[in-house]
Each structure stands twice: as structure tokens, then as C-alpha cells.
mmCIF file of C-alpha atoms in Angstrom:
data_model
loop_
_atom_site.group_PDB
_atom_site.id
_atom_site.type_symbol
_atom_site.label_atom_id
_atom_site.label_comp_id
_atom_site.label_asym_id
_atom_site.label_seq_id
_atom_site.Cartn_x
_atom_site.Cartn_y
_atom_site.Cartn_z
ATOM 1 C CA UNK A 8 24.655 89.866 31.245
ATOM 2 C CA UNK A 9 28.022 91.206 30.001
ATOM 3 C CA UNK A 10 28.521 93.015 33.717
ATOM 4 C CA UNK A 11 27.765 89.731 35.061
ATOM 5 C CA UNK A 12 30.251 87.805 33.647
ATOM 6 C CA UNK A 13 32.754 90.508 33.592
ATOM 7 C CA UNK A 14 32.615 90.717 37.052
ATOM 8 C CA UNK A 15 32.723 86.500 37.382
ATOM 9 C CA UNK A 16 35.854 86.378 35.159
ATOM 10 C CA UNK A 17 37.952 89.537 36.245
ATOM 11 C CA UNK A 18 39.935 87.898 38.767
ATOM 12 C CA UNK A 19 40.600 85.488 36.367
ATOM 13 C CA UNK A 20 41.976 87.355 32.975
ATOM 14 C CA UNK A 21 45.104 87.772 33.374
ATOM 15 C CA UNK A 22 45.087 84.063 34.206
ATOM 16 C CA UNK A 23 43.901 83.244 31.090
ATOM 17 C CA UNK A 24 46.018 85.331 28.641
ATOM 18 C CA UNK A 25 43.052 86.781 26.880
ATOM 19 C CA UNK A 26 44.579 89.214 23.932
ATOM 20 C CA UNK A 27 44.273 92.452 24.475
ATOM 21 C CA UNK A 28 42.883 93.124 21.310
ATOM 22 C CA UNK A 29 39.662 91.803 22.266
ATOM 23 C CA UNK A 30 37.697 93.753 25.043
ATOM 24 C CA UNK A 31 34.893 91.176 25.537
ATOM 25 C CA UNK A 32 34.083 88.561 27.816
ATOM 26 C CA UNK A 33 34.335 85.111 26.706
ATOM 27 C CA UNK A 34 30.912 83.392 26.997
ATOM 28 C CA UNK A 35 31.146 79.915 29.543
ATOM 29 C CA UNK A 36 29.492 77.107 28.112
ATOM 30 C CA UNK A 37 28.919 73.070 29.200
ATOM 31 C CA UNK A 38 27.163 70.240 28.265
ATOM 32 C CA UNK A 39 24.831 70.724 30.970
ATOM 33 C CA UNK A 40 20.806 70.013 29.841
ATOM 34 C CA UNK A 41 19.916 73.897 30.134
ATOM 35 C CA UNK A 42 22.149 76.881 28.857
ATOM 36 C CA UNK A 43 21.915 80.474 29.708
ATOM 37 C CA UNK A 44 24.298 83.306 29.700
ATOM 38 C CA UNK A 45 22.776 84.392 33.117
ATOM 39 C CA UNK A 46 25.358 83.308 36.187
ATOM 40 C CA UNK A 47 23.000 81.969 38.998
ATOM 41 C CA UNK A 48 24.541 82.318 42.500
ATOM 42 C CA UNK A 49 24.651 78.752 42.770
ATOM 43 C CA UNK A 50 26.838 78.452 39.895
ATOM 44 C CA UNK A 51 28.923 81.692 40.859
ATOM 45 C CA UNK A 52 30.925 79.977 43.271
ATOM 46 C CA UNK A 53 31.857 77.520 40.993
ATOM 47 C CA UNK A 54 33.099 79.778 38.382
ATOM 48 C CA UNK A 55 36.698 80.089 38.748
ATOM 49 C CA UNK A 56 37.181 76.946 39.458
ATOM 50 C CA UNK A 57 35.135 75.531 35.487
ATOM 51 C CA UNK A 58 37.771 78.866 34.307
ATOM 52 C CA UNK A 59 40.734 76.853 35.853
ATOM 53 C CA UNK A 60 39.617 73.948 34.376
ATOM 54 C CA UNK A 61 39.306 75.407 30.742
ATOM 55 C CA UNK A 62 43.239 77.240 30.803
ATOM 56 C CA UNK A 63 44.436 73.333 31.300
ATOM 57 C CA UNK A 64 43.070 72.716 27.696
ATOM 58 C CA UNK A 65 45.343 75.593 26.189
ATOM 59 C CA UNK A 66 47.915 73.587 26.544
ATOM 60 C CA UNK A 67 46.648 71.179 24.065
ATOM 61 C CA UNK A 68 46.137 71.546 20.571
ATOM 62 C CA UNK A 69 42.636 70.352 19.579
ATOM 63 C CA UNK A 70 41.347 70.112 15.915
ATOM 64 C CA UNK A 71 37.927 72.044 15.797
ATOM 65 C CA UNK A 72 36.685 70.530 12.784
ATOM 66 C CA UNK A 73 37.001 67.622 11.069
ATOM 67 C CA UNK A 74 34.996 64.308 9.616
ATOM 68 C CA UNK A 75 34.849 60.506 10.194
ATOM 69 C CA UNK A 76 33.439 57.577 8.439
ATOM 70 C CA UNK A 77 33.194 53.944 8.213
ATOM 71 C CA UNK A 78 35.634 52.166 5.878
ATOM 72 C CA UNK A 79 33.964 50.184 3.113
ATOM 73 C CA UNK A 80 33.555 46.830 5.562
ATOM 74 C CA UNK A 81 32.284 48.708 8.315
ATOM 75 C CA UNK A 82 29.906 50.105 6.030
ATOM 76 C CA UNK A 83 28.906 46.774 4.666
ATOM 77 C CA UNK A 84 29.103 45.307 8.175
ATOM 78 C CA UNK A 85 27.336 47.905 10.084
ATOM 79 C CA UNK A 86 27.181 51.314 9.273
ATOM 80 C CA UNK A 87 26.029 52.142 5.764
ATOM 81 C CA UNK A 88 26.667 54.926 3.620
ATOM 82 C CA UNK A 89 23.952 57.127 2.784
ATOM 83 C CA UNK A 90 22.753 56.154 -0.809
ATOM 84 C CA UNK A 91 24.592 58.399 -3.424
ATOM 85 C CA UNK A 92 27.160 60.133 -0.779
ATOM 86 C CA UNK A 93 30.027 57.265 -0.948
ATOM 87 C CA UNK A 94 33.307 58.247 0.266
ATOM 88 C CA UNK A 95 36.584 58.688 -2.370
ATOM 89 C CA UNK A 96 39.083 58.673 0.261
ATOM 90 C CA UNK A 97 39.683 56.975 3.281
ATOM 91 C CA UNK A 98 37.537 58.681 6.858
ATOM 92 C CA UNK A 99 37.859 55.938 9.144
ATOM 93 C CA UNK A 100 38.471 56.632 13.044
ATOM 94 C CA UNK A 101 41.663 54.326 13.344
ATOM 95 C CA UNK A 102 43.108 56.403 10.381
ATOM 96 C CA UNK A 103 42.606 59.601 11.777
ATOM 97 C CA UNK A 104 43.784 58.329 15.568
ATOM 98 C CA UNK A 105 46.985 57.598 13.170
ATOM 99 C CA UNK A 106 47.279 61.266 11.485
ATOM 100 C CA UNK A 107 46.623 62.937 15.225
ATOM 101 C CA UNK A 108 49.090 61.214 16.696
ATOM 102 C CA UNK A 109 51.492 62.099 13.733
ATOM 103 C CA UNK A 110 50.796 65.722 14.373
ATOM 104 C CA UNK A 111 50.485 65.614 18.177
ATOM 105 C CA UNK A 112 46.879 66.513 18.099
ATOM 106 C CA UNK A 113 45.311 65.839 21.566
ATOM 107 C CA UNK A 114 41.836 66.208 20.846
ATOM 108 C CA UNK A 115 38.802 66.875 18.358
ATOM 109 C CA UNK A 116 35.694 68.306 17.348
ATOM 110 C CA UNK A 117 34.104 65.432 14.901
ATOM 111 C CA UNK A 118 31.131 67.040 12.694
ATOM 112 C CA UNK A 119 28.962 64.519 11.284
ATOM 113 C CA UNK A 120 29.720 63.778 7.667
ATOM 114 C CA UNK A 121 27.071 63.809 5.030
ATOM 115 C CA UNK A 122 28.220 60.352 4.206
ATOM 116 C CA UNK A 123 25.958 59.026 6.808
ATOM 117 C CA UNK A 124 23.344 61.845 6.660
ATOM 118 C CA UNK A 125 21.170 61.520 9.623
ATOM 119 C CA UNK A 126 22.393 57.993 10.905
ATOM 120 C CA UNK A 127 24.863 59.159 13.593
ATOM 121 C CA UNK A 128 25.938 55.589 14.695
ATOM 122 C CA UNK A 129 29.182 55.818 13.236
ATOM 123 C CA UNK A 130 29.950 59.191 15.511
ATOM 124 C CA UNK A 131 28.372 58.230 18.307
ATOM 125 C CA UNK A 132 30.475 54.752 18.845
ATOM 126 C CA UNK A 133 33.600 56.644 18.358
ATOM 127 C CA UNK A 134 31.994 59.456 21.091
ATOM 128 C CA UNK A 135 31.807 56.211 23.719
ATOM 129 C CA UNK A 136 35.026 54.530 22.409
ATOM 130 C CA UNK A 137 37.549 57.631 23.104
ATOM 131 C CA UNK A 138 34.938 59.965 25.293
ATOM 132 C CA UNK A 139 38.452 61.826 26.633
ATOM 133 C CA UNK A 140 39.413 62.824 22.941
ATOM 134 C CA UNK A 141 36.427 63.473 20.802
ATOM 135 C CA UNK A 142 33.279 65.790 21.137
ATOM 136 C CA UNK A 143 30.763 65.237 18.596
ATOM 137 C CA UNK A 144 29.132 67.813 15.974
ATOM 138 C CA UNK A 145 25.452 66.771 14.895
ATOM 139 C CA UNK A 146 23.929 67.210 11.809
ATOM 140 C CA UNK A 147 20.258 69.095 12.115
ATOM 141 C CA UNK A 148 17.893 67.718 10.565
ATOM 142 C CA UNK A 149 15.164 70.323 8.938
ATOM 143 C CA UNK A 150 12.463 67.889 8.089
ATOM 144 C CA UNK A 151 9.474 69.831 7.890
ATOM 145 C CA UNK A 152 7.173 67.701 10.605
ATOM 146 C CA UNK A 153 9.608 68.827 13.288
ATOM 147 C CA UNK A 154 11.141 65.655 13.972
ATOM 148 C CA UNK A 155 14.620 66.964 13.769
ATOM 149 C CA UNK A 156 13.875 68.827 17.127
ATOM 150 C CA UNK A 157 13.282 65.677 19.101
ATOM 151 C CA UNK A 158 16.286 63.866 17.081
ATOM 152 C CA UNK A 159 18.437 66.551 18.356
ATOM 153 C CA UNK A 160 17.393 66.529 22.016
ATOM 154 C CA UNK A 161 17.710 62.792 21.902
ATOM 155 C CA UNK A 162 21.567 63.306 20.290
ATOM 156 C CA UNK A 163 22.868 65.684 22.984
ATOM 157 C CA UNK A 164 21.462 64.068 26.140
ATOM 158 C CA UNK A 165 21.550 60.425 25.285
ATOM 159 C CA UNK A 166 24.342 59.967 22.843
ATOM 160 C CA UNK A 167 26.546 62.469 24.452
ATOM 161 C CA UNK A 168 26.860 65.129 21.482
ATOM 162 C CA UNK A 169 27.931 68.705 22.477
ATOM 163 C CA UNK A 170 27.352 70.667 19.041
ATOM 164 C CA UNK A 171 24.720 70.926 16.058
ATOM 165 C CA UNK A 172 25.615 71.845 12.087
ATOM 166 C CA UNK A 173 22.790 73.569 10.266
ATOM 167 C CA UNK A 174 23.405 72.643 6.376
ATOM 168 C CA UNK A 175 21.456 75.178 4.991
ATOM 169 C CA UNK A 176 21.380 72.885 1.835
ATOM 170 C CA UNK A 177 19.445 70.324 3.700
ATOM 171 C CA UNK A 178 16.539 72.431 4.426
ATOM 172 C CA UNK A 179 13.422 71.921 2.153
ATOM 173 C CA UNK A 180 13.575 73.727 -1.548
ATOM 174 C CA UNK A 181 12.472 77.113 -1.068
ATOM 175 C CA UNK A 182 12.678 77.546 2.384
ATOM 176 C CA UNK A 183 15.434 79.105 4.561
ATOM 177 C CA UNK A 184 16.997 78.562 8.476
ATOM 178 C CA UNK A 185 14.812 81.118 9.730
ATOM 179 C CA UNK A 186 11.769 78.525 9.013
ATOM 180 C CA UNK A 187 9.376 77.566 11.675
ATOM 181 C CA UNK A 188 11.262 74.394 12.025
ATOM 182 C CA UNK A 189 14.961 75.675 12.108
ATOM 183 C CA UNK A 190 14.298 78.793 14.545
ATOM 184 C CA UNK A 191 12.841 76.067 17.283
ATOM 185 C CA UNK A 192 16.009 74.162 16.491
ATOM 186 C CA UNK A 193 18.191 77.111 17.246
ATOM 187 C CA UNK A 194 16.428 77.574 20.079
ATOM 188 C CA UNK A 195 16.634 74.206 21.717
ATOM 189 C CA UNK A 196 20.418 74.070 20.813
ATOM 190 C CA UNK A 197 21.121 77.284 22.884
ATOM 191 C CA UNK A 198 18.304 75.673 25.861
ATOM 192 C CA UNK A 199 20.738 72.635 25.795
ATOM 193 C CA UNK A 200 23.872 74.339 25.824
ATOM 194 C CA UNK A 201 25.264 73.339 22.457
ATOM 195 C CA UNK A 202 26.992 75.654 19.726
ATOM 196 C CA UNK A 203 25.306 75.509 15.787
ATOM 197 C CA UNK A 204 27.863 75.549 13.506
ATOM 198 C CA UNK A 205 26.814 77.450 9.756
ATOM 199 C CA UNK A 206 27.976 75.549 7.055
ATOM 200 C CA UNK A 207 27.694 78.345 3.758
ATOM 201 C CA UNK A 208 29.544 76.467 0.853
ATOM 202 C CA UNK A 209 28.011 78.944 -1.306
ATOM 203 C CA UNK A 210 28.744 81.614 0.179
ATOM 204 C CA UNK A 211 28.202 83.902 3.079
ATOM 205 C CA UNK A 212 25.995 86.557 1.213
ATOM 206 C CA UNK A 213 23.442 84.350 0.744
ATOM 207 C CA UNK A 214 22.542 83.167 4.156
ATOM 208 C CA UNK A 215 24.033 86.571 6.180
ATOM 209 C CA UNK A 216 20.995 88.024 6.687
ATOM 210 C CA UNK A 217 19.248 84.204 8.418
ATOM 211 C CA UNK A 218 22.483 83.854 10.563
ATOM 212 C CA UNK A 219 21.772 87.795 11.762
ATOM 213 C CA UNK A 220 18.171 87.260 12.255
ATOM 214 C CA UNK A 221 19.014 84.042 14.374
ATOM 215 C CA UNK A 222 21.195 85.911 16.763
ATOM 216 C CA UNK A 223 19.110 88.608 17.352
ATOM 217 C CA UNK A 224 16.063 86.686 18.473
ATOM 218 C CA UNK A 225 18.450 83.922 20.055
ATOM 219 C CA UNK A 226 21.676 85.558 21.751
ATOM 220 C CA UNK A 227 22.328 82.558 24.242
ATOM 221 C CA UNK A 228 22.831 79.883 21.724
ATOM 222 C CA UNK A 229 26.613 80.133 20.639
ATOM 223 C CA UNK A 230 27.324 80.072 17.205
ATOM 224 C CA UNK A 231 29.900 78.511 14.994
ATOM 225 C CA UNK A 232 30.960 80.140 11.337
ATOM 226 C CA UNK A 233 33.156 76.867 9.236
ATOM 227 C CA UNK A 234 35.959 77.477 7.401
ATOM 228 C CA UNK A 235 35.996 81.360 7.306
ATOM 229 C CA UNK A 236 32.398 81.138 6.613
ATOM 230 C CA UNK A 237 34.035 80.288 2.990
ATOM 231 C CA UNK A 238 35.294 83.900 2.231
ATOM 232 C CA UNK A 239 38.176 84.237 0.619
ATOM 233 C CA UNK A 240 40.721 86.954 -0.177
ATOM 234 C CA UNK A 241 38.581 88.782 -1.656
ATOM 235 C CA UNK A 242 39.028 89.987 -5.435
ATOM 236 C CA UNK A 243 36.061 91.533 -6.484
ATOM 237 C CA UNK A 244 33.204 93.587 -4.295
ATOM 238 C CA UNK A 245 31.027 89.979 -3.723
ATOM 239 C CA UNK A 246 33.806 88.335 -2.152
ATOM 240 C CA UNK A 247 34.541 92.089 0.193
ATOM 241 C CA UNK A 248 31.271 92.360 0.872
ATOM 242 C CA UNK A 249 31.092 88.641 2.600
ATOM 243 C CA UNK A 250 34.048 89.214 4.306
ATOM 244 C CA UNK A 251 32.713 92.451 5.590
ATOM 245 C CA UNK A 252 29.320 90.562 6.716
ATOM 246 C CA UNK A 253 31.797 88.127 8.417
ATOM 247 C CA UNK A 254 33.855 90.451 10.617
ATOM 248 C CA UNK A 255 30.905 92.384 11.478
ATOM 249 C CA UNK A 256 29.128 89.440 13.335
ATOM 250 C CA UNK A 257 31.739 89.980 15.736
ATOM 251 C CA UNK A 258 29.263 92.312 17.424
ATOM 252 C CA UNK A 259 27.202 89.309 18.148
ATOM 253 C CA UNK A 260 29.635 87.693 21.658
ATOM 254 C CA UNK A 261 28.012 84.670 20.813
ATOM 255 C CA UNK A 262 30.021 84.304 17.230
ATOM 256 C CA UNK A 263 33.144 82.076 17.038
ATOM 257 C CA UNK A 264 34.995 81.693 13.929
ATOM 258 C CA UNK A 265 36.509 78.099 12.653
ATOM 259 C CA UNK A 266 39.961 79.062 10.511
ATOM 260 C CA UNK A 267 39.568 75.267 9.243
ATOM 261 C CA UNK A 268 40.107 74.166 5.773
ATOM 262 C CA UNK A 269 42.270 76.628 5.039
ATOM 263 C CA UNK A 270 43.333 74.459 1.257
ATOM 264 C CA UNK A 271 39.265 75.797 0.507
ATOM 265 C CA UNK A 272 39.582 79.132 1.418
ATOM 266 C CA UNK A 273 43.186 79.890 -0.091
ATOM 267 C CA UNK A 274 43.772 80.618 -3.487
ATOM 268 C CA UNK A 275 47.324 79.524 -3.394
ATOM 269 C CA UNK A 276 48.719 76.309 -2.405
ATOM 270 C CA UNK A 277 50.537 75.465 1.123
ATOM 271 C CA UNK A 278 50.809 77.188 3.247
ATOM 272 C CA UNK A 279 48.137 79.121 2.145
ATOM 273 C CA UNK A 280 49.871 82.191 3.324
ATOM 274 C CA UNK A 281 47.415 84.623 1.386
ATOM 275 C CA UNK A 282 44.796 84.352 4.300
ATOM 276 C CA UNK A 283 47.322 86.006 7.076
ATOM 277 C CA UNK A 284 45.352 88.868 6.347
ATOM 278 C CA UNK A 285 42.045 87.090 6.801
ATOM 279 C CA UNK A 286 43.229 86.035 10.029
ATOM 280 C CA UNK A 287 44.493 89.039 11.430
ATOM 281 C CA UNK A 288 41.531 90.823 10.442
ATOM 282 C CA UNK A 289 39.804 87.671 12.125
ATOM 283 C CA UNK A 290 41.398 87.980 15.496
ATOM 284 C CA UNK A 291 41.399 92.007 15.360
ATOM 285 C CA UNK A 292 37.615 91.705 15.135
ATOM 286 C CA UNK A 293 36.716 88.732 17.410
ATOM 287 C CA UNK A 294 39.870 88.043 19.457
ATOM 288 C CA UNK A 295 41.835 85.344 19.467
ATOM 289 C CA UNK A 296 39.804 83.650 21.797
ATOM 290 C CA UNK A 297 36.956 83.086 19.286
ATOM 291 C CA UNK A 298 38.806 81.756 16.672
ATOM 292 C CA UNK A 299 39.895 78.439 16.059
ATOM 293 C CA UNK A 300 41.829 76.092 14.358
ATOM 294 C CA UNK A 301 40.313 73.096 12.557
ATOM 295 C CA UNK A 302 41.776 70.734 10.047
ATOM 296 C CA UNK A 303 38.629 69.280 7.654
ATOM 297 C CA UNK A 304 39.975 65.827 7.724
ATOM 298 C CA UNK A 305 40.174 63.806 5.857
ATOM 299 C CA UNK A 306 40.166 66.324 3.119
ATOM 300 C CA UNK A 307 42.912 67.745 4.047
ATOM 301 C CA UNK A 308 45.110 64.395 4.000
ATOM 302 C CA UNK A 309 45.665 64.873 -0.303
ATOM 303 C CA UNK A 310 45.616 68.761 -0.130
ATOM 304 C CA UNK A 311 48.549 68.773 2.147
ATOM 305 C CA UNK A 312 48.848 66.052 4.869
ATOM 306 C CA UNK A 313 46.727 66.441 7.879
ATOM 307 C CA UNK A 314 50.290 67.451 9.850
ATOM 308 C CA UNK A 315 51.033 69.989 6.997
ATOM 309 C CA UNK A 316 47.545 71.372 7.623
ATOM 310 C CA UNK A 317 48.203 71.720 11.390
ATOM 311 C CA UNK A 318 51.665 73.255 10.504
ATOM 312 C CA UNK A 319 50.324 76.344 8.160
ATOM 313 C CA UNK A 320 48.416 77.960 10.779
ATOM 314 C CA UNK A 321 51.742 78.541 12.480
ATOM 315 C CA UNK A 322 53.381 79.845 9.336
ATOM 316 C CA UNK A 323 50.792 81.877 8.446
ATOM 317 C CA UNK A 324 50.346 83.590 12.054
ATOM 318 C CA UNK A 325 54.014 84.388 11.988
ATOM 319 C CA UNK A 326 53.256 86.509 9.008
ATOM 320 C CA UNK A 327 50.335 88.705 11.242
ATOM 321 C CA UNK A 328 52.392 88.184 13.303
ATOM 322 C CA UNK A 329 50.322 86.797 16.270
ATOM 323 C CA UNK A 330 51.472 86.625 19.823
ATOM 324 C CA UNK A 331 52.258 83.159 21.267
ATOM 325 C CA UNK A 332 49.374 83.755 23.526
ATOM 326 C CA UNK A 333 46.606 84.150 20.472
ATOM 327 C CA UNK A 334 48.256 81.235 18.549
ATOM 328 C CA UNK A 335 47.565 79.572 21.513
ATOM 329 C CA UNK A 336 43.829 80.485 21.703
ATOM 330 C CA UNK A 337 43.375 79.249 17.910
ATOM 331 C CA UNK A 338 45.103 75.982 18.799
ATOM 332 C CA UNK A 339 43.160 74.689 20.792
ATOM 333 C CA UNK A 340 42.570 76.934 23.986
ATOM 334 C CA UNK A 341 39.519 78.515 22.197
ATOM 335 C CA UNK A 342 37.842 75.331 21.563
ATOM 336 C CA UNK A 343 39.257 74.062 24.611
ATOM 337 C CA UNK A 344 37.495 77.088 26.720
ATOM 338 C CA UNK A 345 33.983 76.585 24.659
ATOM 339 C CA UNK A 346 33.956 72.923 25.644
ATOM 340 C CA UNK A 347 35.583 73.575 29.028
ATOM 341 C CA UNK A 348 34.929 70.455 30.948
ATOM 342 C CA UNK A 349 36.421 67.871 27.668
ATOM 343 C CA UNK A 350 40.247 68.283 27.546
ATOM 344 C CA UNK A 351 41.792 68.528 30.694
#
């Protein structure tokens, strides 16, 4: 596979900018209904030309993470909270529009809040409204009948979402991703072409060794670690040892790393420059072009201003320092590439 696509994108490399810290090939992924790392020779001609199309989106800066939901009359009007998971602070779509265009964001990854659960209505109208801007993030859902496999299918190829979140904290009490249930989701997400994002609030340690086991049996589904996979500068040999599990699943190509929410991850307040050494560590181990930047609005907005959020990852790269060509890749040409066929 890696020969394959080695070969496919050497013409096109120094095109693309790729640091030279990183040796591998970046993996090419659509929306398309099936997903494999294999290049057919129809698609091979083709190649350069989806490449092209992905270097347009480095130009643009495009948030990799972040949340919507309906404001309190939309919710009473038509989409409802989920009982007990309320919003404190404001989500809506015409809000964030606002704080984008503030901080000349062009584009966005939207992950499905837990606000809404499993009702994606809220996402999906937004998806239809401004299909040039947003790509939508799914929520998984791990019931134990298997349902959440058809909901998923159903998401990606009839409501247009390009991306899944596994919430290990969903999944039923005593069980873990590597279920029954969650391995035939992985597996259908990397058969339709769309990355799982790992959501470990609680820490990397304890779900290190399901997010190894699933790229093992699954290498062509692309994964997606949030926020740092929530290790922080680490003070004590728990916190080490998670960011050592983190930088070693750079073995896996299939790994990308979100540097979003950086206000959860930081220990000090903007601009958060105590994880420059978490990212250069990030970027020596994956490459720039597997890391990206994401905001975790609207959280963000009373940490430091969704701008301000936008605004550290620069400071904090100049303290690496990072070339303008890897800033680049964490700005938006990494989720740019991944999604190739959105921003341009």
C-alpha cells in the first residue's frame, strides 16, 4: 500500500509542501460510499488531479473541531435538547457564522454535540444550509442491538456526514470500543470512507490499548485523536506515560491528531504557550500534515474568544518554532487534504 501511494503522490510532494520531518505518505480520503487505501487504476489517473484539488484548501484556514446547537426557541420550536444535557452558553449556527467571520475562518468540521445526543437534525440542516463551509462529525451510537450501525450508514450517505465520534462514555457500563458492536462500527466507518474521531476526557491510558487494537485489525479507517487526546504537559509519570502512548500511534499512518481546545489541555491561561512542546513533539512524530487545528466552540468563546483561540496556535508555533509551511498544514491544509473535495 505505502509503495502504492508513494509512487501516486511523488510527482506531487514538492507541490504540496509536505515537512520534511515527516517521511510518510499522506493517506487520500473522500466521501465516496467505499474507502480503501488500495489505488485502483481507474482511480490512478485521477490522482493528481483530487491532490491539486486538496493544496487549494491550504490556503484556507478551517476549524477542525468545534460544536453547534439550537438556541432555546429553536429548541422549543424544533429541535429539542436532549433531557438533562441543556446548554449554559450560547451554540447556535448564526453565532458561530458571526465568530468565523470575526476570525477569518473559511470553513469547519462540526462534531455533534451531546446536547442533542443522537438526534442529528440540528447538524444536518446546517450541513444542507452552508454545504460549501461545514462537514459534519456524527456521534456513534453503541446501542447494544446494533442499530447504531445502520444509523450511521444512513448519516453518511443520506444526510451528507463525512466523520463519526466514538464517546467511549456512551458505550454500555462495563463494556469497551472493542465490543462486538463498536468494532463493526469501525469497520463500516473505514468501508464508507469516514474518519472516527476518539473522544478520551478521562484520559488516554484508559482507552490506549482499544484505540491500538482498532487499528491493527482496521488500518483503512482513518482515525481522529481530540484535543491532544487530553494529555497535558505532563507532571507526573501518568500524564508521560499518555503522552508517550500518544506520540507512539504515530506508527499507525492512519492517526491524525486534533491540537483543539487548547484552554483544556493547558495548564496556564492564553496563550497556552506551555503546550509548544506538545506540539513540536506532535509534528516531530506525525508531521505537520496530520495535525490540526480546531477551536471547541463554543467553549472556547469565555476561555478566550473564539479569534483569541485561533490566534494562540500561531503564538505558540512561533515558540517551536514551526515553518510557515507546517503552520500551514495545522491551519487548515491538513483537514483541508483529509476532506479533499470540501474547501476549494
Amino acid at each position: 500500500m505505502d509503495m502504492v501511494v508513494t509512487k501516486l503522490l511523488k510527482p506531487v510532494i514538492p507541490a504540496l509542501g509536505i515537512p520534511p520531518r515527516h517521511s510518510r505518505p499522506v493517506p487520500l480520503f473522500n466521501n465516496r460510499p467505499s474507502f480503501s487505501f488500495r489505488v485502483s487504476a481507474a482511480k490512478m489517473a485521477t490522482t493528481s488531479e483530487a491532490v491539486t484539488k486538496a493544496t487549494a484548501s491550504e490556503t484556507k484556514t478551517i476549524d477542525s473541531h468545534l460544536h453547534i446547537w439550537a438556541s432555546p426557541e429553536e429548541a422549543a420550536d424544533k429541535y429539542p435538547y436532549f433531557p438533562g444535557q441543556e446548554p449554559t452558553l450560547p451554540g447556535n449556527v448564526d453565532f458561530l457564522l458571526q465568530n468565523m467571520e470575526e476570525a477569518s475562518v473559511d470553513g469547519a468540521l462540526i462534531v455533534q454535540p451531546i446536547n442533542h445526543k443522537f438526534d442529528h437534525s440540528l447538524v444536518t440542516s446546517a450541513l444542507k444550509k452552508y454545504p460549501s463551509k461545514f462537514v459534519g462529525c456524527c456521534l456513534a451510537n453503541p446501542a447494544e442491538d446494533g442499530s447504531g450501525i445502520k444509523q450511521l450508514e444512513q448519516l453518511v450517505l443520506k444526510d451528507g456526514f463525512r466523520a463519526v465520534r466514538f464517546n467511549p462514555y456512551l458505550w454500555p457500563s462495563g463494556q469497551q470500543m472493542t465490543n462486538e458492536v463498536g468494532k463493526a462500527m469501525f469497520s463500516k466507518a473505514g468501508e464508507l470512507g469516514v474518519p472516527v474521531g476518539f473522544m478520551c476526557m478521562k484520559g488516554l491510558n484508559l482507552h490506549i490499548t482499544e484505540i491500538e487494537e482498532l487499528c491493527t485489525e482496521f488500518p483503512s479507517t482513518p482515525v481522529l485523536l481530540d484535543h491532544l487526546a487530553f494529555c497535558t504537559p505532563p507532571t507526573n509519570n501518568e500524564e508521560s506515560l499518555a503522552l508517550s502512548n500518544l506520540l507512539k500511534l504515530s506508527r499507525f499512518p492512519q492517526v491524525y491528531v486534533k491540537f483543539s481546545a487548547l484552554f483544556r489541555v493547558s495548564r496556564i491561561p492564553f496563550p497556552y504557550q506551555d503546550l509548544s512542546t506538545l506540539l513540536s513533539q506532535a509534528v516531530t512524530s506525525f508531521g505537520a500534515n496530520r495535525v490540526m487545528w480546531g477551536s471547541d466552540f463554543p467553549y472556547v468563546v469565555p476561555e478566550c474568544g473564539y479569534k483569541g483561540g485561533k490566534e494562540a496556535v500561531s503564538l505558540i508555533a512561533n515558540q517551536v518554532p514551526l515553518s510557515s509551511e507546517e503552520l500551514g498544514w495545522i491551519m487548515g491544509g491538513t483537514v483541508g487534504h483529509l476532506f479533499q473535495d470540501q474547501w476549494v
